[in-house]
Amino acid sequence: MVAETHSSSNSFVIRVPETIYQEMAAHVLAGYPNEACGALGSVDGTVVKNYPTQNVAEHPDDFSIISERDIVRIFNDIDAYDGEMIYYHSHPISEAYPSARDREWAKRSGYLYIIFSLQYQPEPPYARVFRIDPRGEVTEGHIERLPSA
């Protein structure tokens, strides 16, 4: 399991070092006004690596897709350290919450989703993390930003 689950509920925590969080925020800002995307490698609920990618969606202003080539490269790298993948992307003009299309893709992939919202530009983007089960039910977790070493 990618995230630490709290036994009192279905909530979970993903720990992200501040340097990686800032890298992700810079990547989604650089993609604005389109959606930007990438992946994270995590071990035991802590993010250890950021994989910013190009958005290859046909309509990048409305959706985000990582290329097959990048996915294979990322999977192979994450597999080398026995990690788990987390998908992240941005919503340039809407809330950081899974859209209907996000939920449909996540049901099939099983990845955790970190979504950044840029709707309050020029304010910095903010992020939320979600687990989406095979029925499309959404559970929000918590992002714990770790101090950089």
GROMACS .gro file of C-alpha atoms in nm:
model
  149
    1MET     CA    1   0.000   0.000   0.000
    2VAL     CA    2   0.129   0.341  -0.095
    3ALA     CA    3  -0.012   0.535   0.197
    4GLU     CA    4  -0.035   0.497   0.569
    5THR     CA    5  -0.402   0.433   0.652
    6HIS     CA    6  -0.545   0.540   0.984
    7SER     CA    7  -0.745   0.258   1.139
    8SER     CA    8  -1.016   0.489   1.274
    9SER     CA    9  -1.130   0.573   0.920
   10ASN     CA   10  -1.037   0.537   0.555
   11SER     CA   11  -0.819   0.847   0.566
   12PHE     CA   12  -0.451   0.819   0.479
   13VAL     CA   13  -0.134   1.027   0.477
   14ILE     CA   14   0.125   1.079   0.206
   15ARG     CA   15   0.451   1.233   0.323
   16VAL     CA   16   0.616   1.465   0.069
   17PRO     CA   17   0.954   1.631   0.127
   18GLU     CA   18   0.919   2.008   0.084
   19THR     CA   19   1.176   2.016  -0.197
   20ILE     CA   20   0.972   1.764  -0.400
   21TYR     CA   21   0.646   1.947  -0.322
   22GLN     CA   22   0.801   2.270  -0.454
   23GLU     CA   23   0.928   2.088  -0.766
   24MET     CA   24   0.574   1.963  -0.836
   25ALA     CA   25   0.426   2.310  -0.780
   26ALA     CA   26   0.682   2.464  -1.018
   27HIS     CA   27   0.605   2.197  -1.279
   28VAL     CA   28   0.229   2.256  -1.273
   29LEU     CA   29   0.282   2.634  -1.282
   30ALA     CA   30   0.509   2.594  -1.587
   31GLY     CA   31   0.229   2.402  -1.762
   32TYR     CA   32  -0.031   2.671  -1.698
   33PRO     CA   33  -0.278   2.744  -1.861
   34ASN     CA   34  -0.283   2.376  -1.960
   35GLU     CA   35  -0.297   2.081  -1.724
   36ALA     CA   36   0.045   1.951  -1.625
   37CYS     CA   37   0.118   1.600  -1.502
   38GLY     CA   38   0.379   1.375  -1.355
   39ALA     CA   39   0.435   1.086  -1.122
   40LEU     CA   40   0.592   1.029  -0.785
   41GLY     CA   41   0.773   0.727  -0.651
   42SER     CA   42   0.700   0.646  -0.289
   43VAL     CA   43   0.822   0.394  -0.034
   44ASP     CA   44   0.613   0.320   0.276
   45GLY     CA   45   0.395   0.629   0.222
   46THR     CA   46   0.687   0.870   0.178
   47VAL     CA   47   0.761   1.023  -0.161
   48VAL     CA   48   1.122   0.964  -0.263
   49LYS     CA   49   1.130   1.080  -0.626
   50ASN     CA   50   0.951   1.318  -0.861
   51TYR     CA   51   0.901   1.235  -1.230
   52PRO     CA   52   0.767   1.548  -1.404
   53THR     CA   53   0.639   1.459  -1.750
   54GLN     CA   54   0.497   1.619  -2.059
   55ASN     CA   55   0.118   1.618  -2.095
   56VAL     CA   56   0.045   1.429  -2.419
   57ALA     CA   57  -0.336   1.460  -2.402
   58GLU     CA   58  -0.506   1.560  -2.725
   59HIS     CA   59  -0.661   1.856  -2.540
   60PRO     CA   60  -0.407   1.947  -2.268
   61ASP     CA   61  -0.620   2.239  -2.152
   62ASP     CA   62  -0.883   1.987  -2.040
   63PHE     CA   63  -0.705   1.664  -1.946
   64SER     CA   64  -0.364   1.515  -1.875
   65ILE     CA   65  -0.198   1.195  -1.990
   66ILE     CA   66   0.156   1.067  -1.942
   67SER     CA   67   0.302   0.906  -2.256
   68GLU     CA   68   0.342   0.529  -2.268
   69ARG     CA   69   0.716   0.574  -2.309
   70ASP     CA   70   0.738   0.785  -1.992
   71ILE     CA   71   0.512   0.546  -1.797
   72VAL     CA   72   0.736   0.250  -1.884
   73ARG     CA   73   1.050   0.446  -1.789
   74ILE     CA   74   0.892   0.558  -1.458
   75PHE     CA   75   0.759   0.209  -1.374
   76ASN     CA   76   1.099   0.053  -1.439
   77ASP     CA   77   1.272   0.309  -1.218
   78ILE     CA   78   1.019   0.274  -0.935
   79ASP     CA   79   1.037  -0.104  -0.961
   80ALA     CA   80   1.415  -0.085  -0.906
   81TYR     CA   81   1.358   0.049  -0.552
   82ASP     CA   82   1.039  -0.151  -0.492
   83GLY     CA   83   0.827   0.163  -0.469
   84GLU     CA   84   0.472   0.262  -0.555
   85MET     CA   85   0.356   0.519  -0.810
   86ILE     CA   86   0.140   0.821  -0.734
   87TYR     CA   87  -0.007   1.021  -1.025
   88TYR     CA   88  -0.023   1.400  -1.002
   89HIS     CA   89  -0.171   1.664  -1.226
   90SER     CA   90  -0.320   2.011  -1.220
   91HIS     CA   91  -0.662   2.166  -1.262
   92PRO     CA   92  -0.588   2.512  -1.406
   93ILE     CA   93  -0.931   2.666  -1.345
   94SER     CA   94  -1.111   2.437  -1.104
   95GLU     CA   95  -1.095   2.285  -0.758
   96ALA     CA   96  -0.832   2.027  -0.661
   97TYR     CA   97  -1.087   1.745  -0.666
   98PRO     CA   98  -1.119   1.448  -0.905
   99SER     CA   99  -1.332   1.522  -1.210
  100ALA     CA  100  -1.561   1.255  -1.354
  101ARG     CA  101  -1.289   1.169  -1.606
  102ASP     CA  102  -1.025   1.157  -1.329
  103ARG     CA  103  -1.242   0.912  -1.137
  104GLU     CA  104  -1.293   0.693  -1.444
  105TRP     CA  105  -0.917   0.670  -1.512
  106ALA     CA  106  -0.829   0.621  -1.145
  107LYS     CA  107  -1.079   0.334  -1.107
  108ARG     CA  108  -0.879   0.142  -1.366
  109SER     CA  109  -0.528   0.243  -1.258
  110GLY     CA  110  -0.557   0.217  -0.880
  111TYR     CA  111  -0.307   0.502  -0.832
  112LEU     CA  112  -0.339   0.764  -0.566
  113TYR     CA  113  -0.403   1.104  -0.721
  114ILE     CA  114  -0.249   1.432  -0.610
  115ILE     CA  115  -0.432   1.720  -0.773
  116PHE     CA  116  -0.308   2.078  -0.776
  117SER     CA  117  -0.550   2.365  -0.827
  118LEU     CA  118  -0.434   2.685  -0.993
  119GLN     CA  119  -0.780   2.844  -0.986
  120TYR     CA  120  -0.665   3.128  -0.762
  121GLN     CA  121  -0.374   3.244  -0.979
  122PRO     CA  122  -0.156   3.441  -0.904
  123GLU     CA  123  -0.178   3.276  -0.560
  124PRO     CA  124   0.042   2.964  -0.534
  125PRO     CA  125  -0.122   2.634  -0.632
  126TYR     CA  126  -0.246   2.406  -0.356
  127ALA     CA  127  -0.267   2.026  -0.360
  128ARG     CA  128  -0.494   1.754  -0.224
  129VAL     CA  129  -0.454   1.374  -0.239
  130PHE     CA  130  -0.723   1.117  -0.316
  131ARG     CA  131  -0.777   0.743  -0.331
  132ILE     CA  132  -1.043   0.635  -0.583
  133ASP     CA  133  -1.173   0.282  -0.548
  134PRO     CA  134  -1.293   0.056  -0.835
  135ARG     CA  135  -1.651   0.180  -0.785
  136GLY     CA  136  -1.535   0.540  -0.828
  137GLU     CA  137  -1.579   0.634  -0.462
  138VAL     CA  138  -1.339   0.909  -0.356
  139THR     CA  139  -1.153   0.921  -0.022
  140GLU     CA  140  -0.944   1.225   0.058
  141GLY     CA  141  -0.616   1.179   0.240
  142HIS     CA  142  -0.370   1.425   0.383
  143ILE     CA  143  -0.042   1.555   0.240
  144GLU     CA  144   0.219   1.595   0.509
  145ARG     CA  145   0.494   1.824   0.387
  146LEU     CA  146   0.826   1.719   0.538
  147PRO     CA  147   1.106   1.966   0.606
  148SER     CA  148   1.391   1.941   0.359
  149ALA     CA  149   1.710   1.788   0.492
   0.00000   0.00000   0.00000
